[in-house]
Every structure is written in structure tokens, then in C-alpha cells.
Amino acid sequence: MHSGFRQVLRGEPSASFLAYLVALAAQMVTVNALAERQLIWVPTVPVAWAAAVIGGITFGFGMVWARG
């Protein structure tokens, strides 16, 4: 996916990135359709907002520090 995304950013056509997007869309539609019909149960947990904010800031600093 990484090389396909780089190709897209360079303006080149990328069959691998398109395949990834098609697979992602198919997965999203399938899982949501099955959950809507109650054929599968998708567990959801409450979000701990403080942990999410602190983790996001820590991740951001780490990316900047690593020059990523």
C-alpha cells in the first residue's frame, strides 16, 4: 500500500492502491451490512478521551522527533 500511495502522490496510476481502496470499501460495506442484520456483533468500547488526547500528542511529538 505504501508504494501504491507514493505513486498516487507522484501523479502516477497505481493499480495496487486502487485494489486496496476496493478491498477497504468491500469490507466496510460487508461488515456494516452484517451488523445491521444482526448476523455479527461488532463490539464497541467507550473512548477514554484523556487517554486518546495524550496518546495522540505523544505520537505527534514522536513523529516530529523522528522526522517522520
PDB file of N, CA, C and O in Angstrom:
ATOM      1  N   MET A   1       0.823  -1.183   0.000  1.00  0.00           N
ATOM      2  CA  MET A   1       0.000   0.000   0.000  1.00  0.00           C
ATOM      3  C   MET A   1       0.871   1.252   0.000  1.00  0.00           C
ATOM      4  O   MET A   1       0.531   2.229  -0.650  1.00  0.00           O
ATOM      5  N   HIS A   2       1.972   1.200   0.707  1.00  0.00           N
ATOM      6  CA  HIS A   2       2.836   2.371   0.799  1.00  0.00           C
ATOM      7  C   HIS A   2       3.356   2.774  -0.572  1.00  0.00           C
ATOM      8  O   HIS A   2       3.308   3.952  -0.942  1.00  0.00           O
ATOM      9  N   SER A   3       3.844   1.821  -1.355  1.00  0.00           N
ATOM     10  CA  SER A   3       4.367   2.168  -2.674  1.00  0.00           C
ATOM     11  C   SER A   3       3.243   2.638  -3.593  1.00  0.00           C
ATOM     12  O   SER A   3       3.439   3.538  -4.412  1.00  0.00           O
ATOM     13  N   GLY A   4       2.060   2.034  -3.471  1.00  0.00           N
ATOM     14  CA  GLY A   4       0.922   2.483  -4.259  1.00  0.00           C
ATOM     15  C   GLY A   4       0.520   3.904  -3.916  1.00  0.00           C
ATOM     16  O   GLY A   4       0.187   4.703  -4.795  1.00  0.00           O
ATOM     17  N   PHE A   5       0.565   4.244  -2.640  1.00  0.00           N
ATOM     18  CA  PHE A   5       0.219   5.600  -2.213  1.00  0.00           C
ATOM     19  C   PHE A   5       1.251   6.608  -2.708  1.00  0.00           C
ATOM     20  O   PHE A   5       0.915   7.703  -3.121  1.00  0.00           O
ATOM     21  N   ARG A   6       2.534   6.205  -2.687  1.00  0.00           N
ATOM     22  CA  ARG A   6       3.572   7.091  -3.215  1.00  0.00           C
ATOM     23  C   ARG A   6       3.366   7.350  -4.702  1.00  0.00           C
ATOM     24  O   ARG A   6       3.576   8.468  -5.178  1.00  0.00           O
ATOM     25  N   GLN A   7       2.952   6.321  -5.433  1.00  0.00           N
ATOM     26  CA  GLN A   7       2.694   6.502  -6.862  1.00  0.00           C
ATOM     27  C   GLN A   7       1.562   7.502  -7.078  1.00  0.00           C
ATOM     28  O   GLN A   7       1.635   8.347  -7.965  1.00  0.00           O
ATOM     29  N   VAL A   8       0.518   7.404  -6.274  1.00  0.00           N
ATOM     30  CA  VAL A   8      -0.616   8.321  -6.395  1.00  0.00           C
ATOM     31  C   VAL A   8      -0.166   9.748  -6.109  1.00  0.00           C
ATOM     32  O   VAL A   8      -0.548  10.687  -6.811  1.00  0.00           O
ATOM     33  N   LEU A   9       0.676   9.929  -5.085  1.00  0.00           N
ATOM     34  CA  LEU A   9       1.153  11.269  -4.755  1.00  0.00           C
ATOM     35  C   LEU A   9       2.033  11.853  -5.863  1.00  0.00           C
ATOM     36  O   LEU A   9       2.089  13.064  -6.036  1.00  0.00           O
ATOM     37  N   ARG A  10       2.735  10.987  -6.600  1.00  0.00           N
ATOM     38  CA  ARG A  10       3.552  11.454  -7.719  1.00  0.00           C
ATOM     39  C   ARG A  10       2.726  11.696  -8.974  1.00  0.00           C
ATOM     40  O   ARG A  10       3.252  12.160  -9.974  1.00  0.00           O
ATOM     41  N   GLY A  11       1.448  11.351  -8.934  1.00  0.00           N
ATOM     42  CA  GLY A  11       0.581  11.554 -10.083  1.00  0.00           C
ATOM     43  C   GLY A  11       0.577  10.390 -11.055  1.00  0.00           C
ATOM     44  O   GLY A  11       0.064  10.503 -12.166  1.00  0.00           O
ATOM     45  N   GLU A  12       1.132   9.262 -10.645  1.00  0.00           N
ATOM     46  CA  GLU A  12       1.174   8.079 -11.493  1.00  0.00           C
ATOM     47  C   GLU A  12      -0.013   7.180 -11.168  1.00  0.00           C
ATOM     48  O   GLU A  12      -0.478   7.134 -10.036  1.00  0.00           O
ATOM     49  N   PRO A  13      -0.519   6.426 -12.150  1.00  0.00           N
ATOM     50  CA  PRO A  13      -1.594   5.485 -11.852  1.00  0.00           C
ATOM     51  C   PRO A  13      -1.069   4.325 -10.998  1.00  0.00           C
ATOM     52  O   PRO A  13       0.079   3.905 -11.141  1.00  0.00           O
ATOM     53  N   SER A  14      -1.889   3.841 -10.087  1.00  0.00           N
ATOM     54  CA  SER A  14      -1.465   2.779  -9.181  1.00  0.00           C
ATOM     55  C   SER A  14      -2.575   1.750  -9.039  1.00  0.00           C
ATOM     56  O   SER A  14      -3.579   1.994  -8.367  1.00  0.00           O
ATOM     57  N   ALA A  15      -2.377   0.596  -9.665  1.00  0.00           N
ATOM     58  CA  ALA A  15      -3.368  -0.475  -9.574  1.00  0.00           C
ATOM     59  C   ALA A  15      -3.415  -1.057  -8.157  1.00  0.00           C
ATOM     60  O   ALA A  15      -4.489  -1.436  -7.676  1.00  0.00           O
ATOM     61  N   SER A  16      -2.281  -1.122  -7.475  1.00  0.00           N
ATOM     62  CA  SER A  16      -2.272  -1.696  -6.127  1.00  0.00           C
ATOM     63  C   SER A  16      -3.036  -0.814  -5.138  1.00  0.00           C
ATOM     64  O   SER A  16      -3.733  -1.313  -4.255  1.00  0.00           O
ATOM     65  N   PHE A  17      -2.926   0.505  -5.277  1.00  0.00           N
ATOM     66  CA  PHE A  17      -3.657   1.401  -4.383  1.00  0.00           C
ATOM     67  C   PHE A  17      -5.152   1.331  -4.671  1.00  0.00           C
ATOM     68  O   PHE A  17      -5.963   1.339  -3.744  1.00  0.00           O
ATOM     69  N   LEU A  18      -5.512   1.225  -5.936  1.00  0.00           N
ATOM     70  CA  LEU A  18      -6.920   1.082  -6.301  1.00  0.00           C
ATOM     71  C   LEU A  18      -7.485  -0.227  -5.743  1.00  0.00           C
ATOM     72  O   LEU A  18      -8.597  -0.248  -5.214  1.00  0.00           O
ATOM     73  N   ALA A  19      -6.702  -1.306  -5.821  1.00  0.00           N
ATOM     74  CA  ALA A  19      -7.139  -2.592  -5.265  1.00  0.00           C
ATOM     75  C   ALA A  19      -7.334  -2.480  -3.756  1.00  0.00           C
ATOM     76  O   ALA A  19      -8.283  -3.045  -3.204  1.00  0.00           O
ATOM     77  N   TYR A  20      -6.448  -1.756  -3.079  1.00  0.00           N
ATOM     78  CA  TYR A  20      -6.587  -1.557  -1.642  1.00  0.00           C
ATOM     79  C   TYR A  20      -7.884  -0.810  -1.326  1.00  0.00           C
ATOM     80  O   TYR A  20      -8.616  -1.185  -0.411  1.00  0.00           O
ATOM     81  N   LEU A  21      -8.167   0.242  -2.076  1.00  0.00           N
ATOM     82  CA  LEU A  21      -9.388   1.011  -1.831  1.00  0.00           C
ATOM     83  C   LEU A  21     -10.639   0.178  -2.088  1.00  0.00           C
ATOM     84  O   LEU A  21     -11.623   0.273  -1.341  1.00  0.00           O
ATOM     85  N   VAL A  22     -10.626  -0.649  -3.125  1.00  0.00           N
ATOM     86  CA  VAL A  22     -11.773  -1.514  -3.424  1.00  0.00           C
ATOM     87  C   VAL A  22     -11.972  -2.524  -2.293  1.00  0.00           C
ATOM     88  O   VAL A  22     -13.104  -2.755  -1.843  1.00  0.00           O
ATOM     89  N   ALA A  23     -10.881  -3.133  -1.818  1.00  0.00           N
ATOM     90  CA  ALA A  23     -10.984  -4.096  -0.722  1.00  0.00           C
ATOM     91  C   ALA A  23     -11.480  -3.434   0.558  1.00  0.00           C
ATOM     92  O   ALA A  23     -12.310  -3.993   1.283  1.00  0.00           O
ATOM     93  N   LEU A  24     -11.004  -2.221   0.837  1.00  0.00           N
ATOM     94  CA  LEU A  24     -11.444  -1.492   2.020  1.00  0.00           C
ATOM     95  C   LEU A  24     -12.941  -1.166   1.934  1.00  0.00           C
ATOM     96  O   LEU A  24     -13.681  -1.346   2.906  1.00  0.00           O
ATOM     97  N   ALA A  25     -13.386  -0.718   0.774  1.00  0.00           N
ATOM     98  CA  ALA A  25     -14.803  -0.397   0.596  1.00  0.00           C
ATOM     99  C   ALA A  25     -15.671  -1.648   0.733  1.00  0.00           C
ATOM    100  O   ALA A  25     -16.734  -1.609   1.373  1.00  0.00           O
ATOM    101  N   ALA A  26     -15.229  -2.759   0.153  1.00  0.00           N
ATOM    102  CA  ALA A  26     -15.995  -4.007   0.252  1.00  0.00           C
ATOM    103  C   ALA A  26     -16.091  -4.470   1.703  1.00  0.00           C
ATOM    104  O   ALA A  26     -17.158  -4.911   2.161  1.00  0.00           O
ATOM    105  N   GLN A  27     -15.002  -4.350   2.433  1.00  0.00           N
ATOM    106  CA  GLN A  27     -15.008  -4.744   3.841  1.00  0.00           C
ATOM    107  C   GLN A  27     -15.951  -3.867   4.651  1.00  0.00           C
ATOM    108  O   GLN A  27     -16.716  -4.366   5.475  1.00  0.00           O
ATOM    109  N   MET A  28     -15.919  -2.576   4.411  1.00  0.00           N
ATOM    110  CA  MET A  28     -16.777  -1.652   5.171  1.00  0.00           C
ATOM    111  C   MET A  28     -18.252  -1.941   4.910  1.00  0.00           C
ATOM    112  O   MET A  28     -19.062  -2.002   5.845  1.00  0.00           O
ATOM    113  N   VAL A  29     -18.600  -2.137   3.654  1.00  0.00           N
ATOM    114  CA  VAL A  29     -19.996  -2.410   3.304  1.00  0.00           C
ATOM    115  C   VAL A  29     -20.432  -3.751   3.886  1.00  0.00           C
ATOM    116  O   VAL A  29     -21.521  -3.864   4.464  1.00  0.00           O
ATOM    117  N   THR A  30     -19.605  -4.778   3.755  1.00  0.00           N
ATOM    118  CA  THR A  30     -19.964  -6.113   4.229  1.00  0.00           C
ATOM    119  C   THR A  30     -20.139  -6.152   5.743  1.00  0.00           C
ATOM    120  O   THR A  30     -21.146  -6.670   6.243  1.00  0.00           O
ATOM    121  N   VAL A  31     -19.201  -5.607   6.476  1.00  0.00           N
ATOM    122  CA  VAL A  31     -19.285  -5.647   7.942  1.00  0.00           C
ATOM    123  C   VAL A  31     -20.490  -4.857   8.433  1.00  0.00           C
ATOM    124  O   VAL A  31     -21.228  -5.314   9.307  1.00  0.00           O
ATOM    125  N   ASN A  32     -20.717  -3.687   7.865  1.00  0.00           N
ATOM    126  CA  ASN A  32     -21.863  -2.895   8.301  1.00  0.00           C
ATOM    127  C   ASN A  32     -23.184  -3.543   7.925  1.00  0.00           C
ATOM    128  O   ASN A  32     -24.155  -3.478   8.691  1.00  0.00           O
ATOM    129  N   ALA A  33     -23.268  -4.182   6.773  1.00  0.00           N
ATOM    130  CA  ALA A  33     -24.495  -4.870   6.380  1.00  0.00           C
ATOM    131  C   ALA A  33     -24.768  -6.055   7.299  1.00  0.00           C
ATOM    132  O   ALA A  33     -25.917  -6.275   7.718  1.00  0.00           O
ATOM    133  N   LEU A  34     -23.742  -6.830   7.624  1.00  0.00           N
ATOM    134  CA  LEU A  34     -23.928  -7.966   8.530  1.00  0.00           C
ATOM    135  C   LEU A  34     -24.288  -7.496   9.937  1.00  0.00           C
ATOM    136  O   LEU A  34     -25.127  -8.115  10.603  1.00  0.00           O
ATOM    137  N   ALA A  35     -23.690  -6.429  10.402  1.00  0.00           N
ATOM    138  CA  ALA A  35     -24.018  -5.909  11.732  1.00  0.00           C
ATOM    139  C   ALA A  35     -25.434  -5.351  11.766  1.00  0.00           C
ATOM    140  O   ALA A  35     -26.144  -5.520  12.768  1.00  0.00           O
ATOM    141  N   GLU A  36     -25.849  -4.707  10.688  1.00  0.00           N
ATOM    142  CA  GLU A  36     -27.220  -4.161  10.623  1.00  0.00           C
ATOM    143  C   GLU A  36     -28.254  -5.278  10.697  1.00  0.00           C
ATOM    144  O   GLU A  36     -29.303  -5.122  11.315  1.00  0.00           O
ATOM    145  N   ARG A  37     -27.965  -6.401  10.072  1.00  0.00           N
ATOM    146  CA  ARG A  37     -28.886  -7.549  10.086  1.00  0.00           C
ATOM    147  C   ARG A  37     -28.688  -8.424  11.324  1.00  0.00           C
ATOM    148  O   ARG A  37     -29.283  -9.483  11.429  1.00  0.00           O
ATOM    149  N   GLN A  38     -27.828  -8.003  12.206  1.00  0.00           N
ATOM    150  CA  GLN A  38     -27.527  -8.682  13.466  1.00  0.00           C
ATOM    151  C   GLN A  38     -27.027 -10.107  13.244  1.00  0.00           C
ATOM    152  O   GLN A  38     -27.298 -11.010  14.021  1.00  0.00           O
ATOM    153  N   LEU A  39     -26.269 -10.306  12.159  1.00  0.00           N
ATOM    154  CA  LEU A  39     -25.644 -11.591  11.902  1.00  0.00           C
ATOM    155  C   LEU A  39     -24.268 -11.679  12.554  1.00  0.00           C
ATOM    156  O   LEU A  39     -23.764 -12.769  12.793  1.00  0.00           O
ATOM    157  N   ILE A  40     -23.683 -10.526  12.820  1.00  0.00           N
ATOM    158  CA  ILE A  40     -22.447 -10.462  13.588  1.00  0.00           C
ATOM    159  C   ILE A  40     -22.610  -9.365  14.622  1.00  0.00           C
ATOM    160  O   ILE A  40     -23.442  -8.474  14.483  1.00  0.00           O
ATOM    161  N   TRP A  41     -21.810  -9.437  15.659  1.00  0.00           N
ATOM    162  CA  TRP A  41     -21.832  -8.414  16.697  1.00  0.00           C
ATOM    163  C   TRP A  41     -20.481  -7.723  16.689  1.00  0.00           C
ATOM    164  O   TRP A  41     -19.441  -8.359  16.819  1.00  0.00           O
ATOM    165  N   VAL A  42     -20.485  -6.430  16.493  1.00  0.00           N
ATOM    166  CA  VAL A  42     -19.254  -5.650  16.469  1.00  0.00           C
ATOM    167  C   VAL A  42     -19.146  -4.927  17.808  1.00  0.00           C
ATOM    168  O   VAL A  42     -19.909  -3.998  18.065  1.00  0.00           O
ATOM    169  N   PRO A  43     -18.232  -5.379  18.660  1.00  0.00           N
ATOM    170  CA  PRO A  43     -18.130  -4.763  19.986  1.00  0.00           C
ATOM    171  C   PRO A  43     -17.572  -3.343  19.891  1.00  0.00           C
ATOM    172  O   PRO A  43     -16.680  -3.064  19.102  1.00  0.00           O
ATOM    173  N   THR A  44     -18.131  -2.467  20.656  1.00  0.00           N
ATOM    174  CA  THR A  44     -17.627  -1.102  20.751  1.00  0.00           C
ATOM    175  C   THR A  44     -17.381  -0.799  22.223  1.00  0.00           C
ATOM    176  O   THR A  44     -18.134  -1.224  23.089  1.00  0.00           O
ATOM    177  N   VAL A  45     -16.321  -0.097  22.466  1.00  0.00           N
ATOM    178  CA  VAL A  45     -15.989   0.277  23.838  1.00  0.00           C
ATOM    179  C   VAL A  45     -16.017   1.796  23.941  1.00  0.00           C
ATOM    180  O   VAL A  45     -15.747   2.500  22.968  1.00  0.00           O
ATOM    181  N   PRO A  46     -16.352   2.316  25.096  1.00  0.00           N
ATOM    182  CA  PRO A  46     -16.328   3.765  25.255  1.00  0.00           C
ATOM    183  C   PRO A  46     -14.899   4.293  25.130  1.00  0.00           C
ATOM    184  O   PRO A  46     -13.943   3.629  25.523  1.00  0.00           O
ATOM    185  N   VAL A  47     -14.778   5.465  24.568  1.00  0.00           N
ATOM    186  CA  VAL A  47     -13.464   6.059  24.353  1.00  0.00           C
ATOM    187  C   VAL A  47     -13.048   6.826  25.599  1.00  0.00           C
ATOM    188  O   VAL A  47     -13.815   7.609  26.145  1.00  0.00           O
ATOM    189  N   ALA A  48     -11.838   6.573  26.028  1.00  0.00           N
ATOM    190  CA  ALA A  48     -11.269   7.337  27.130  1.00  0.00           C
ATOM    191  C   ALA A  48     -10.613   8.570  26.504  1.00  0.00           C
ATOM    192  O   ALA A  48      -9.519   8.490  25.953  1.00  0.00           O
ATOM    193  N   TRP A  49     -11.318   9.698  26.522  1.00  0.00           N
ATOM    194  CA  TRP A  49     -10.877  10.887  25.800  1.00  0.00           C
ATOM    195  C   TRP A  49      -9.524  11.395  26.261  1.00  0.00           C
ATOM    196  O   TRP A  49      -8.692  11.793  25.445  1.00  0.00           O
ATOM    197  N   ALA A  50      -9.279  11.370  27.543  1.00  0.00           N
ATOM    198  CA  ALA A  50      -7.992  11.861  28.040  1.00  0.00           C
ATOM    199  C   ALA A  50      -6.852  10.993  27.508  1.00  0.00           C
ATOM    200  O   ALA A  50      -5.817  11.505  27.063  1.00  0.00           O
ATOM    201  N   ALA A  51      -7.043   9.685  27.511  1.00  0.00           N
ATOM    202  CA  ALA A  51      -6.009   8.783  27.004  1.00  0.00           C
ATOM    203  C   ALA A  51      -5.807   8.982  25.504  1.00  0.00           C
ATOM    204  O   ALA A  51      -4.675   8.947  25.013  1.00  0.00           O
ATOM    205  N   ALA A  52      -6.884   9.208  24.763  1.00  0.00           N
ATOM    206  CA  ALA A  52      -6.769   9.418  23.323  1.00  0.00           C
ATOM    207  C   ALA A  52      -6.018  10.711  23.010  1.00  0.00           C
ATOM    208  O   ALA A  52      -5.164  10.747  22.116  1.00  0.00           O
ATOM    209  N   VAL A  53      -6.313  11.763  23.747  1.00  0.00           N
ATOM    210  CA  VAL A  53      -5.642  13.050  23.515  1.00  0.00           C
ATOM    211  C   VAL A  53      -4.166  12.955  23.893  1.00  0.00           C
ATOM    212  O   VAL A  53      -3.289  13.363  23.119  1.00  0.00           O
ATOM    213  N   ILE A  54      -3.878  12.398  25.048  1.00  0.00           N
ATOM    214  CA  ILE A  54      -2.482  12.271  25.477  1.00  0.00           C
ATOM    215  C   ILE A  54      -1.712  11.358  24.528  1.00  0.00           C
ATOM    216  O   ILE A  54      -0.576  11.652  24.147  1.00  0.00           O
ATOM    217  N   GLY A  55      -2.309  10.264  24.119  1.00  0.00           N
ATOM    218  CA  GLY A  55      -1.657   9.359  23.183  1.00  0.00           C
ATOM    219  C   GLY A  55      -1.420  10.007  21.829  1.00  0.00           C
ATOM    220  O   GLY A  55      -0.365   9.827  21.219  1.00  0.00           O
ATOM    221  N   GLY A  56      -2.380  10.788  21.348  1.00  0.00           N
ATOM    222  CA  GLY A  56      -2.211  11.485  20.079  1.00  0.00           C
ATOM    223  C   GLY A  56      -1.113  12.522  20.122  1.00  0.00           C
ATOM    224  O   GLY A  56      -0.306  12.638  19.191  1.00  0.00           O
ATOM    225  N   ILE A  57      -1.054  13.264  21.204  1.00  0.00           N
ATOM    226  CA  ILE A  57       0.001  14.270  21.347  1.00  0.00           C
ATOM    227  C   ILE A  57       1.365  13.596  21.453  1.00  0.00           C
ATOM    228  O   ILE A  57       2.330  14.021  20.813  1.00  0.00           O
ATOM    229  N   THR A  58       1.443  12.523  22.225  1.00  0.00           N
ATOM    230  CA  THR A  58       2.702  11.786  22.355  1.00  0.00           C
ATOM    231  C   THR A  58       3.137  11.232  21.004  1.00  0.00           C
ATOM    232  O   THR A  58       4.312  11.316  20.627  1.00  0.00           O
ATOM    233  N   PHE A  59       2.209  10.662  20.260  1.00  0.00           N
ATOM    234  CA  PHE A  59       2.525  10.131  18.936  1.00  0.00           C
ATOM    235  C   PHE A  59       2.999  11.248  18.009  1.00  0.00           C
ATOM    236  O   PHE A  59       3.976  11.090  17.271  1.00  0.00           O
ATOM    237  N   GLY A  60       2.329  12.377  18.049  1.00  0.00           N
ATOM    238  CA  GLY A  60       2.724  13.505  17.212  1.00  0.00           C
ATOM    239  C   GLY A  60       4.119  14.003  17.521  1.00  0.00           C
ATOM    240  O   GLY A  60       4.921  14.241  16.610  1.00  0.00           O
ATOM    241  N   PHE A  61       4.429  14.153  18.795  1.00  0.00           N
ATOM    242  CA  PHE A  61       5.775  14.561  19.176  1.00  0.00           C
ATOM    243  C   PHE A  61       6.804  13.538  18.723  1.00  0.00           C
ATOM    244  O   PHE A  61       7.886  13.886  18.267  1.00  0.00           O
ATOM    245  N   GLY A  62       6.479  12.262  18.865  1.00  0.00           N
ATOM    246  CA  GLY A  62       7.398  11.211  18.443  1.00  0.00           C
ATOM    247  C   GLY A  62       7.655  11.256  16.943  1.00  0.00           C
ATOM    248  O   GLY A  62       8.782  11.064  16.491  1.00  0.00           O
ATOM    249  N   MET A  63       6.593  11.513  16.168  1.00  0.00           N
ATOM    250  CA  MET A  63       6.778  11.603  14.708  1.00  0.00           C
ATOM    251  C   MET A  63       7.638  12.794  14.341  1.00  0.00           C
ATOM    252  O   MET A  63       8.490  12.706  13.456  1.00  0.00           O
ATOM    253  N   VAL A  64       7.438  13.925  14.992  1.00  0.00           N
ATOM    254  CA  VAL A  64       8.244  15.097  14.711  1.00  0.00           C
ATOM    255  C   VAL A  64       9.686  14.852  15.135  1.00  0.00           C
ATOM    256  O   VAL A  64      10.630  15.180  14.398  1.00  0.00           O
ATOM    257  N   TRP A  65       9.875  14.264  16.290  1.00  0.00           N
ATOM    258  CA  TRP A  65      11.202  13.996  16.802  1.00  0.00           C
ATOM    259  C   TRP A  65      11.968  13.030  15.894  1.00  0.00           C
ATOM    260  O   TRP A  65      13.158  13.164  15.672  1.00  0.00           O
ATOM    261  N   ALA A  66      11.243  12.039  15.318  1.00  0.00           N
ATOM    262  CA  ALA A  66      11.874  11.058  14.432  1.00  0.00           C
ATOM    263  C   ALA A  66      11.958  11.553  12.995  1.00  0.00           C
ATOM    264  O   ALA A  66      12.431  10.844  12.124  1.00  0.00           O
ATOM    265  N   ARG A  67      11.479  12.762  12.774  1.00  0.00           N
ATOM    266  CA  ARG A  67      11.451  13.370  11.433  1.00  0.00           C
ATOM    267  C   ARG A  67      10.670  12.506  10.453  1.00  0.00           C
ATOM    268  O   ARG A  67      11.047  12.329   9.315  1.00  0.00           O
ATOM    269  N   GLY A  68       9.553  11.950  10.935  1.00  0.00           N
ATOM    270  CA  GLY A  68       8.750  11.064  10.104  1.00  0.00           C
ATOM    271  C   GLY A  68       7.578  11.753   9.587  1.00  0.00           C
ATOM    272  O   GLY A  68       6.878  11.493   8.709  1.00  0.00           O
TER     273      GLY A  68
END
